[in-house]
Amino acid sequence: MVAKMSSAAPRLMLTMFTHNRCQLCVNAKEALERVRQRVPFEMAEVDIKKPENSKWFEEYKHDVPVIHANGEFLLWHRVDVEKTVSMLQQILSDRSK
């Protein structure tokens, strides 16, 4: 039996933990758009102040924005474009091995 190799590129899913009165979050989103031009990813936002996200509020109430990549912590507070590109490329490289 021969295993089929998937031709799909590894995918990145970023989750940004945020809330609506967060200027650092606005800045992070702008920086992530520059990152996305170099490393494609999908992104979801989690408003930690919504009642259904109370777990994340307790964990990150003093630290937003917090970014996870594929469910794992990636960074918080500020997005350095070059460092983030490098980290995401490393994740993709590790997943393709």
PDB file of N, CA and C in Angstrom:
ATOM      1  N   MET A   1       0.844  -1.181   0.000  1.00  0.00           N
ATOM      2  CA  MET A   1       0.000   0.000   0.000  1.00  0.00           C
ATOM      3  C   MET A   1       0.886   1.240   0.000  1.00  0.00           C
ATOM      4  N   VAL A   2       0.571   2.198  -0.851  1.00  0.00           N
ATOM      5  CA  VAL A   2       1.345   3.425  -0.982  1.00  0.00           C
ATOM      6  C   VAL A   2       0.571   4.563  -0.340  1.00  0.00           C
ATOM      7  N   ALA A   3       1.234   5.273   0.558  1.00  0.00           N
ATOM      8  CA  ALA A   3       0.592   6.417   1.207  1.00  0.00           C
ATOM      9  C   ALA A   3       0.621   7.601   0.255  1.00  0.00           C
ATOM     10  N   LYS A   4      -0.486   8.322   0.205  1.00  0.00           N
ATOM     11  CA  LYS A   4      -0.556   9.518  -0.636  1.00  0.00           C
ATOM     12  C   LYS A   4       0.002  10.695   0.140  1.00  0.00           C
ATOM     13  N   MET A   5       0.844  11.449  -0.520  1.00  0.00           N
ATOM     14  CA  MET A   5       1.384  12.663   0.080  1.00  0.00           C
ATOM     15  C   MET A   5       0.424  13.808  -0.222  1.00  0.00           C
ATOM     16  N   SER A   6       0.146  14.589   0.766  1.00  0.00           N
ATOM     17  CA  SER A   6      -0.715  15.747   0.569  1.00  0.00           C
ATOM     18  C   SER A   6       0.060  16.844  -0.147  1.00  0.00           C
ATOM     19  N   SER A   7      -0.536  17.420  -1.151  1.00  0.00           N
ATOM     20  CA  SER A   7       0.114  18.526  -1.862  1.00  0.00           C
ATOM     21  C   SER A   7      -0.214  19.871  -1.229  1.00  0.00           C
ATOM     22  N   ALA A   8      -1.080  19.861  -0.230  1.00  0.00           N
ATOM     23  CA  ALA A   8      -1.455  21.112   0.430  1.00  0.00           C
ATOM     24  C   ALA A   8      -0.305  21.611   1.289  1.00  0.00           C
ATOM     25  N   ALA A   9      -0.057  22.883   1.213  1.00  0.00           N
ATOM     26  CA  ALA A   9       0.988  23.492   2.037  1.00  0.00           C
ATOM     27  C   ALA A   9       0.525  23.501   3.492  1.00  0.00           C
ATOM     28  N   PRO A  10       1.471  23.420   4.421  1.00  0.00           N
ATOM     29  CA  PRO A  10       1.084  23.528   5.831  1.00  0.00           C
ATOM     30  C   PRO A  10       0.350  24.844   6.068  1.00  0.00           C
ATOM     31  N   ARG A  11      -0.641  24.804   6.938  1.00  0.00           N
ATOM     32  CA  ARG A  11      -1.452  25.995   7.180  1.00  0.00           C
ATOM     33  C   ARG A  11      -1.143  26.595   8.535  1.00  0.00           C
ATOM     34  N   LEU A  12      -1.294  27.867   8.601  1.00  0.00           N
ATOM     35  CA  LEU A  12      -1.130  28.591   9.855  1.00  0.00           C
ATOM     36  C   LEU A  12      -2.450  29.233  10.235  1.00  0.00           C
ATOM     37  N   MET A  13      -2.832  29.042  11.477  1.00  0.00           N
ATOM     38  CA  MET A  13      -4.010  29.692  12.021  1.00  0.00           C
ATOM     39  C   MET A  13      -3.570  30.491  13.232  1.00  0.00           C
ATOM     40  N   LEU A  14      -3.682  31.804  13.129  1.00  0.00           N
ATOM     41  CA  LEU A  14      -3.339  32.670  14.251  1.00  0.00           C
ATOM     42  C   LEU A  14      -4.613  33.071  14.978  1.00  0.00           C
ATOM     43  N   THR A  15      -4.518  33.124  16.291  1.00  0.00           N
ATOM     44  CA  THR A  15      -5.613  33.596  17.129  1.00  0.00           C
ATOM     45  C   THR A  15      -5.098  34.779  17.917  1.00  0.00           C
ATOM     46  N   MET A  16      -5.811  35.890  17.798  1.00  0.00           N
ATOM     47  CA  MET A  16      -5.443  37.093  18.555  1.00  0.00           C
ATOM     48  C   MET A  16      -6.436  37.282  19.685  1.00  0.00           C
ATOM     49  N   PHE A  17      -5.916  37.291  20.908  1.00  0.00           N
ATOM     50  CA  PHE A  17      -6.726  37.557  22.093  1.00  0.00           C
ATOM     51  C   PHE A  17      -6.652  39.060  22.328  1.00  0.00           C
ATOM     52  N   THR A  18      -7.822  39.703  22.361  1.00  0.00           N
ATOM     53  CA  THR A  18      -7.905  41.155  22.316  1.00  0.00           C
ATOM     54  C   THR A  18      -9.131  41.629  23.081  1.00  0.00           C
ATOM     55  N   HIS A  19      -9.344  42.915  23.087  1.00  0.00           N
ATOM     56  CA  HIS A  19     -10.627  43.510  23.490  1.00  0.00           C
ATOM     57  C   HIS A  19     -10.748  44.861  22.797  1.00  0.00           C
ATOM     58  N   ASN A  20     -11.924  45.462  22.877  1.00  0.00           N
ATOM     59  CA  ASN A  20     -12.212  46.617  22.025  1.00  0.00           C
ATOM     60  C   ASN A  20     -11.524  47.919  22.430  1.00  0.00           C
ATOM     61  N   ARG A  21     -10.910  48.010  23.560  1.00  0.00           N
ATOM     62  CA  ARG A  21     -10.230  49.253  23.969  1.00  0.00           C
ATOM     63  C   ARG A  21      -8.733  49.007  24.123  1.00  0.00           C
ATOM     64  N   CYS A  22      -8.150  48.481  23.086  1.00  0.00           N
ATOM     65  CA  CYS A  22      -6.758  48.060  23.163  1.00  0.00           C
ATOM     66  C   CYS A  22      -5.976  48.636  21.981  1.00  0.00           C
ATOM     67  N   GLN A  23      -5.259  49.732  22.223  1.00  0.00           N
ATOM     68  CA  GLN A  23      -4.487  50.341  21.142  1.00  0.00           C
ATOM     69  C   GLN A  23      -3.337  49.439  20.704  1.00  0.00           C
ATOM     70  N   LEU A  24      -2.718  48.715  21.632  1.00  0.00           N
ATOM     71  CA  LEU A  24      -1.674  47.773  21.236  1.00  0.00           C
ATOM     72  C   LEU A  24      -2.224  46.717  20.277  1.00  0.00           C
ATOM     73  N   CYS A  25      -3.501  46.348  20.459  1.00  0.00           N
ATOM     74  CA  CYS A  25      -4.128  45.361  19.571  1.00  0.00           C
ATOM     75  C   CYS A  25      -4.290  45.925  18.165  1.00  0.00           C
ATOM     76  N   VAL A  26      -4.672  47.178  18.061  1.00  0.00           N
ATOM     77  CA  VAL A  26      -4.794  47.833  16.756  1.00  0.00           C
ATOM     78  C   VAL A  26      -3.432  47.836  16.064  1.00  0.00           C
ATOM     79  N   ASN A  27      -2.401  48.207  16.807  1.00  0.00           N
ATOM     80  CA  ASN A  27      -1.045  48.212  16.247  1.00  0.00           C
ATOM     81  C   ASN A  27      -0.617  46.807  15.827  1.00  0.00           C
ATOM     82  N   ALA A  28      -0.943  45.819  16.659  1.00  0.00           N
ATOM     83  CA  ALA A  28      -0.567  44.432  16.351  1.00  0.00           C
ATOM     84  C   ALA A  28      -1.261  43.957  15.078  1.00  0.00           C
ATOM     85  N   LYS A  29      -2.531  44.294  14.907  1.00  0.00           N
ATOM     86  CA  LYS A  29      -3.257  43.895  13.688  1.00  0.00           C
ATOM     87  C   LYS A  29      -2.609  44.487  12.445  1.00  0.00           C
ATOM     88  N   GLU A  30      -2.209  45.750  12.537  1.00  0.00           N
ATOM     89  CA  GLU A  30      -1.542  46.395  11.400  1.00  0.00           C
ATOM     90  C   GLU A  30      -0.225  45.697  11.079  1.00  0.00           C
ATOM     91  N   ALA A  31       0.542  45.370  12.099  1.00  0.00           N
ATOM     92  CA  ALA A  31       1.813  44.670  11.883  1.00  0.00           C
ATOM     93  C   ALA A  31       1.570  43.265  11.324  1.00  0.00           C
ATOM     94  N   LEU A  32       0.544  42.594  11.815  1.00  0.00           N
ATOM     95  CA  LEU A  32       0.247  41.240  11.317  1.00  0.00           C
ATOM     96  C   LEU A  32      -0.167  41.260   9.853  1.00  0.00           C
ATOM     97  N   GLU A  33      -0.784  42.325   9.399  1.00  0.00           N
ATOM     98  CA  GLU A  33      -1.110  42.425   7.974  1.00  0.00           C
ATOM     99  C   GLU A  33       0.165  42.498   7.138  1.00  0.00           C
ATOM    100  N   ARG A  34       1.188  43.166   7.650  1.00  0.00           N
ATOM    101  CA  ARG A  34       2.478  43.191   6.944  1.00  0.00           C
ATOM    102  C   ARG A  34       3.125  41.811   6.966  1.00  0.00           C
ATOM    103  N   VAL A  35       2.990  41.105   8.076  1.00  0.00           N
ATOM    104  CA  VAL A  35       3.509  39.735   8.167  1.00  0.00           C
ATOM    105  C   VAL A  35       2.791  38.852   7.148  1.00  0.00           C
ATOM    106  N   ARG A  36       1.465  38.996   7.056  1.00  0.00           N
ATOM    107  CA  ARG A  36       0.655  38.146   6.165  1.00  0.00           C
ATOM    108  C   ARG A  36       1.052  38.305   4.697  1.00  0.00           C
ATOM    109  N   GLN A  37       1.617  39.433   4.331  1.00  0.00           N
ATOM    110  CA  GLN A  37       2.077  39.631   2.956  1.00  0.00           C
ATOM    111  C   GLN A  37       3.256  38.720   2.639  1.00  0.00           C
ATOM    112  N   ARG A  38       3.957  38.266   3.659  1.00  0.00           N
ATOM    113  CA  ARG A  38       5.136  37.421   3.465  1.00  0.00           C
ATOM    114  C   ARG A  38       4.906  35.971   3.853  1.00  0.00           C
ATOM    115  N   VAL A  39       4.041  35.746   4.825  1.00  0.00           N
ATOM    116  CA  VAL A  39       3.720  34.388   5.279  1.00  0.00           C
ATOM    117  C   VAL A  39       2.197  34.309   5.402  1.00  0.00           C
ATOM    118  N   PRO A  40       1.538  33.586   4.493  1.00  0.00           N
ATOM    119  CA  PRO A  40       0.071  33.522   4.536  1.00  0.00           C
ATOM    120  C   PRO A  40      -0.434  32.824   5.804  1.00  0.00           C
ATOM    121  N   PHE A  41      -1.496  33.350   6.367  1.00  0.00           N
ATOM    122  CA  PHE A  41      -2.143  32.719   7.514  1.00  0.00           C
ATOM    123  C   PHE A  41      -3.586  33.177   7.585  1.00  0.00           C
ATOM    124  N   GLU A  42      -4.366  32.399   8.311  1.00  0.00           N
ATOM    125  CA  GLU A  42      -5.728  32.788   8.649  1.00  0.00           C
ATOM    126  C   GLU A  42      -5.680  33.327  10.069  1.00  0.00           C
ATOM    127  N   MET A  43      -6.641  34.196  10.407  1.00  0.00           N
ATOM    128  CA  MET A  43      -6.629  34.746  11.758  1.00  0.00           C
ATOM    129  C   MET A  43      -8.036  34.857  12.309  1.00  0.00           C
ATOM    130  N   ALA A  44      -8.158  34.498  13.575  1.00  0.00           N
ATOM    131  CA  ALA A  44      -9.398  34.665  14.318  1.00  0.00           C
ATOM    132  C   ALA A  44      -9.106  35.586  15.501  1.00  0.00           C
ATOM    133  N   GLU A  45     -10.103  36.324  15.911  1.00  0.00           N
ATOM    134  CA  GLU A  45      -9.960  37.183  17.074  1.00  0.00           C
ATOM    135  C   GLU A  45     -10.873  36.690  18.188  1.00  0.00           C
ATOM    136  N   VAL A  46     -10.365  36.741  19.401  1.00  0.00           N
ATOM    137  CA  VAL A  46     -11.137  36.362  20.583  1.00  0.00           C
ATOM    138  C   VAL A  46     -11.194  37.582  21.493  1.00  0.00           C
ATOM    139  N   ASP A  47     -12.397  38.113  21.686  1.00  0.00           N
ATOM    140  CA  ASP A  47     -12.600  39.244  22.590  1.00  0.00           C
ATOM    141  C   ASP A  47     -12.665  38.680  24.004  1.00  0.00           C
ATOM    142  N   ILE A  48     -11.618  38.909  24.772  1.00  0.00           N
ATOM    143  CA  ILE A  48     -11.536  38.300  26.098  1.00  0.00           C
ATOM    144  C   ILE A  48     -12.556  38.870  27.086  1.00  0.00           C
ATOM    145  N   LYS A  49     -13.200  39.979  26.736  1.00  0.00           N
ATOM    146  CA  LYS A  49     -14.187  40.571  27.643  1.00  0.00           C
ATOM    147  C   LYS A  49     -15.594  40.016  27.447  1.00  0.00           C
ATOM    148  N   LYS A  50     -15.785  39.182  26.425  1.00  0.00           N
ATOM    149  CA  LYS A  50     -17.091  38.540  26.255  1.00  0.00           C
ATOM    150  C   LYS A  50     -17.243  37.437  27.296  1.00  0.00           C
ATOM    151  N   PRO A  51     -18.442  37.279  27.843  1.00  0.00           N
ATOM    152  CA  PRO A  51     -18.647  36.291  28.908  1.00  0.00           C
ATOM    153  C   PRO A  51     -18.192  34.871  28.532  1.00  0.00           C
ATOM    154  N   GLU A  52     -18.396  34.498  27.291  1.00  0.00           N
ATOM    155  CA  GLU A  52     -18.015  33.135  26.879  1.00  0.00           C
ATOM    156  C   GLU A  52     -16.496  32.938  26.810  1.00  0.00           C
ATOM    157  N   ASN A  53     -15.748  34.025  26.937  1.00  0.00           N
ATOM    158  CA  ASN A  53     -14.285  33.937  26.882  1.00  0.00           C
ATOM    159  C   ASN A  53     -13.639  34.241  28.232  1.00  0.00           C
ATOM    160  N   SER A  54     -14.367  34.004  29.318  1.00  0.00           N
ATOM    161  CA  SER A  54     -13.869  34.354  30.649  1.00  0.00           C
ATOM    162  C   SER A  54     -12.569  33.634  30.995  1.00  0.00           C
ATOM    163  N   LYS A  55     -12.384  32.425  30.485  1.00  0.00           N
ATOM    164  CA  LYS A  55     -11.128  31.700  30.717  1.00  0.00           C
ATOM    165  C   LYS A  55      -9.949  32.524  30.210  1.00  0.00           C
ATOM    166  N   TRP A  56     -10.110  33.077  29.000  1.00  0.00           N
ATOM    167  CA  TRP A  56      -9.024  33.855  28.400  1.00  0.00           C
ATOM    168  C   TRP A  56      -8.864  35.205  29.093  1.00  0.00           C
ATOM    169  N   PHE A  57      -9.961  35.767  29.595  1.00  0.00           N
ATOM    170  CA  PHE A  57      -9.865  37.021  30.338  1.00  0.00           C
ATOM    171  C   PHE A  57      -8.991  36.828  31.570  1.00  0.00           C
ATOM    172  N   GLU A  58      -9.244  35.748  32.307  1.00  0.00           N
ATOM    173  CA  GLU A  58      -8.455  35.484  33.511  1.00  0.00           C
ATOM    174  C   GLU A  58      -6.978  35.284  33.175  1.00  0.00           C
ATOM    175  N   GLU A  59      -6.705  34.655  32.061  1.00  0.00           N
ATOM    176  CA  GLU A  59      -5.324  34.374  31.685  1.00  0.00           C
ATOM    177  C   GLU A  59      -4.597  35.592  31.109  1.00  0.00           C
ATOM    178  N   TYR A  60      -5.303  36.401  30.311  1.00  0.00           N
ATOM    179  CA  TYR A  60      -4.628  37.449  29.534  1.00  0.00           C
ATOM    180  C   TYR A  60      -5.095  38.871  29.815  1.00  0.00           C
ATOM    181  N   LYS A  61      -5.847  39.102  30.890  1.00  0.00           N
ATOM    182  CA  LYS A  61      -6.439  40.427  31.119  1.00  0.00           C
ATOM    183  C   LYS A  61      -5.421  41.562  31.168  1.00  0.00           C
ATOM    184  N   HIS A  62      -4.182  41.277  31.525  1.00  0.00           N
ATOM    185  CA  HIS A  62      -3.158  42.326  31.603  1.00  0.00           C
ATOM    186  C   HIS A  62      -2.143  42.229  30.466  1.00  0.00           C
ATOM    187  N   ASP A  63      -2.400  41.369  29.497  1.00  0.00           N
ATOM    188  CA  ASP A  63      -1.361  41.077  28.510  1.00  0.00           C
ATOM    189  C   ASP A  63      -1.768  41.212  27.054  1.00  0.00           C
ATOM    190  N   VAL A  64      -2.979  41.634  26.737  1.00  0.00           N
ATOM    191  CA  VAL A  64      -3.376  41.710  25.337  1.00  0.00           C
ATOM    192  C   VAL A  64      -2.578  42.769  24.605  1.00  0.00           C
ATOM    193  N   PRO A  65      -2.326  42.568  23.338  1.00  0.00           N
ATOM    194  CA  PRO A  65      -2.725  41.396  22.566  1.00  0.00           C
ATOM    195  C   PRO A  65      -1.794  40.201  22.823  1.00  0.00           C
ATOM    196  N   VAL A  66      -2.402  39.036  22.742  1.00  0.00           N
ATOM    197  CA  VAL A  66      -1.670  37.778  22.807  1.00  0.00           C
ATOM    198  C   VAL A  66      -1.986  37.041  21.513  1.00  0.00           C
ATOM    199  N   ILE A  67      -0.963  36.481  20.888  1.00  0.00           N
ATOM    200  CA  ILE A  67      -1.147  35.767  19.627  1.00  0.00           C
ATOM    201  C   ILE A  67      -0.748  34.315  19.819  1.00  0.00           C
ATOM    202  N   HIS A  68      -1.635  33.415  19.385  1.00  0.00           N
ATOM    203  CA  HIS A  68      -1.328  31.988  19.320  1.00  0.00           C
ATOM    204  C   HIS A  68      -1.202  31.617  17.853  1.00  0.00           C
ATOM    205  N   ALA A  69      -0.333  30.667  17.559  1.00  0.00           N
ATOM    206  CA  ALA A  69      -0.211  30.110  16.204  1.00  0.00           C
ATOM    207  C   ALA A  69      -0.525  28.627  16.305  1.00  0.00           C
ATOM    208  N   ASN A  70      -1.555  28.204  15.577  1.00  0.00           N
ATOM    209  CA  ASN A  70      -2.000  26.805  15.605  1.00  0.00           C
ATOM    210  C   ASN A  70      -2.209  26.315  17.034  1.00  0.00           C
ATOM    211  N   GLY A  71      -2.799  27.183  17.859  1.00  0.00           N
ATOM    212  CA  GLY A  71      -3.164  26.801  19.220  1.00  0.00           C
ATOM    213  C   GLY A  71      -2.065  26.913  20.255  1.00  0.00           C
ATOM    214  N   GLU A  72      -0.879  27.345  19.857  1.00  0.00           N
ATOM    215  CA  GLU A  72       0.245  27.475  20.780  1.00  0.00           C
ATOM    216  C   GLU A  72       0.647  28.946  20.911  1.00  0.00           C
ATOM    217  N   PHE A  73       1.055  29.345  22.111  1.00  0.00           N
ATOM    218  CA  PHE A  73       1.487  30.719  22.340  1.00  0.00           C
ATOM    219  C   PHE A  73       2.596  31.095  21.361  1.00  0.00           C
ATOM    220  N   LEU A  74       2.474  32.273  20.763  1.00  0.00           N
ATOM    221  CA  LEU A  74       3.493  32.777  19.847  1.00  0.00           C
ATOM    222  C   LEU A  74       4.148  34.050  20.401  1.00  0.00           C
ATOM    223  N   LEU A  75       3.319  35.040  20.773  1.00  0.00           N
ATOM    224  CA  LEU A  75       3.873  36.308  21.259  1.00  0.00           C
ATOM    225  C   LEU A  75       2.787  37.099  21.960  1.00  0.00           C
ATOM    226  N   TRP A  76       3.236  38.184  22.602  1.00  0.00           N
ATOM    227  CA  TRP A  76       2.283  39.101  23.225  1.00  0.00           C
ATOM    228  C   TRP A  76       2.788  40.531  23.141  1.00  0.00           C
ATOM    229  N   HIS A  77       1.890  41.439  23.381  1.00  0.00           N
ATOM    230  CA  HIS A  77       2.103  42.890  23.454  1.00  0.00           C
ATOM    231  C   HIS A  77       2.431  43.535  22.112  1.00  0.00           C
ATOM    232  N   ARG A  78       3.600  43.331  21.582  1.00  0.00           N
ATOM    233  CA  ARG A  78       3.990  44.003  20.333  1.00  0.00           C
ATOM    234  C   ARG A  78       4.406  42.974  19.298  1.00  0.00           C
ATOM    235  N   VAL A  79       4.081  43.274  18.033  1.00  0.00           N
ATOM    236  CA  VAL A  79       4.437  42.388  16.928  1.00  0.00           C
ATOM    237  C   VAL A  79       5.610  43.010  16.188  1.00  0.00           C
ATOM    238  N   ASP A  80       6.749  42.361  16.276  1.00  0.00           N
ATOM    239  CA  ASP A  80       7.917  42.740  15.480  1.00  0.00           C
ATOM    240  C   ASP A  80       7.788  41.969  14.168  1.00  0.00           C
ATOM    241  N   VAL A  81       7.628  42.670  13.061  1.00  0.00           N
ATOM    242  CA  VAL A  81       7.333  42.028  11.777  1.00  0.00           C
ATOM    243  C   VAL A  81       8.406  41.001  11.414  1.00  0.00           C
ATOM    244  N   GLU A  82       9.662  41.390  11.463  1.00  0.00           N
ATOM    245  CA  GLU A  82      10.738  40.475  11.044  1.00  0.00           C
ATOM    246  C   GLU A  82      10.801  39.230  11.928  1.00  0.00           C
ATOM    247  N   LYS A  83      10.720  39.423  13.241  1.00  0.00           N
ATOM    248  CA  LYS A  83      10.772  38.278  14.162  1.00  0.00           C
ATOM    249  C   LYS A  83       9.562  37.370  13.970  1.00  0.00           C
ATOM    250  N   THR A  84       8.399  37.962  13.754  1.00  0.00           N
ATOM    251  CA  THR A  84       7.182  37.162  13.590  1.00  0.00           C
ATOM    252  C   THR A  84       7.228  36.373  12.293  1.00  0.00           C
ATOM    253  N   VAL A  85       7.694  36.994  11.214  1.00  0.00           N
ATOM    254  CA  VAL A  85       7.867  36.267   9.951  1.00  0.00           C
ATOM    255  C   VAL A  85       8.781  35.069  10.177  1.00  0.00           C
ATOM    256  N   SER A  86       9.895  35.294  10.854  1.00  0.00           N
ATOM    257  CA  SER A  86      10.852  34.223  11.118  1.00  0.00           C
ATOM    258  C   SER A  86      10.223  33.098  11.954  1.00  0.00           C
ATOM    259  N   MET A  87       9.489  33.459  12.991  1.00  0.00           N
ATOM    260  CA  MET A  87       8.847  32.437  13.840  1.00  0.00           C
ATOM    261  C   MET A  87       7.821  31.625  13.061  1.00  0.00           C
ATOM    262  N   LEU A  88       7.018  32.296  12.236  1.00  0.00           N
ATOM    263  CA  LEU A  88       5.999  31.587  11.458  1.00  0.00           C
ATOM    264  C   LEU A  88       6.648  30.692  10.401  1.00  0.00           C
ATOM    265  N   GLN A  89       7.703  31.164   9.778  1.00  0.00           N
ATOM    266  CA  GLN A  89       8.405  30.324   8.803  1.00  0.00           C
ATOM    267  C   GLN A  89       8.985  29.085   9.482  1.00  0.00           C
ATOM    268  N   GLN A  90       9.471  29.245  10.700  1.00  0.00           N
ATOM    269  CA  GLN A  90      10.013  28.101  11.447  1.00  0.00           C
ATOM    270  C   GLN A  90       8.908  27.102  11.768  1.00  0.00           C
ATOM    271  N   ILE A  91       7.747  27.583  12.156  1.00  0.00           N
ATOM    272  CA  ILE A  91       6.613  26.684  12.426  1.00  0.00           C
ATOM    273  C   ILE A  91       6.265  25.901  11.184  1.00  0.00           C
ATOM    274  N   LEU A  92       6.185  26.586  10.050  1.00  0.00           N
ATOM    275  CA  LEU A  92       5.868  25.905   8.794  1.00  0.00           C
ATOM    276  C   LEU A  92       6.943  24.896   8.435  1.00  0.00           C
ATOM    277  N   SER A  93       8.185  25.250   8.636  1.00  0.00           N
ATOM    278  CA  SER A  93       9.291  24.346   8.325  1.00  0.00           C
ATOM    279  C   SER A  93       9.222  23.102   9.208  1.00  0.00           C
ATOM    280  N   ASP A  94       8.965  23.288  10.485  1.00  0.00           N
ATOM    281  CA  ASP A  94       8.865  22.156  11.420  1.00  0.00           C
ATOM    282  C   ASP A  94       7.701  21.240  11.063  1.00  0.00           C
ATOM    283  N   ARG A  95       6.604  21.810  10.614  1.00  0.00           N
ATOM    284  CA  ARG A  95       5.421  21.007  10.274  1.00  0.00           C
ATOM    285  C   ARG A  95       5.590  20.241   8.986  1.00  0.00           C
ATOM    286  N   SER A  96       6.466  20.708   8.106  1.00  0.00           N
ATOM    287  CA  SER A  96       6.617  20.035   6.808  1.00  0.00           C
ATOM    288  C   SER A  96       7.632  18.889   6.878  1.00  0.00           C
ATOM    289  N   LYS A  97       8.272  18.704   8.015  1.00  0.00           N
ATOM    290  CA  LYS A  97       9.263  17.629   8.169  1.00  0.00           C
ATOM    291  C   LYS A  97       8.598  16.292   8.424  1.00  0.00           C
TER     292      LYS A  97
END
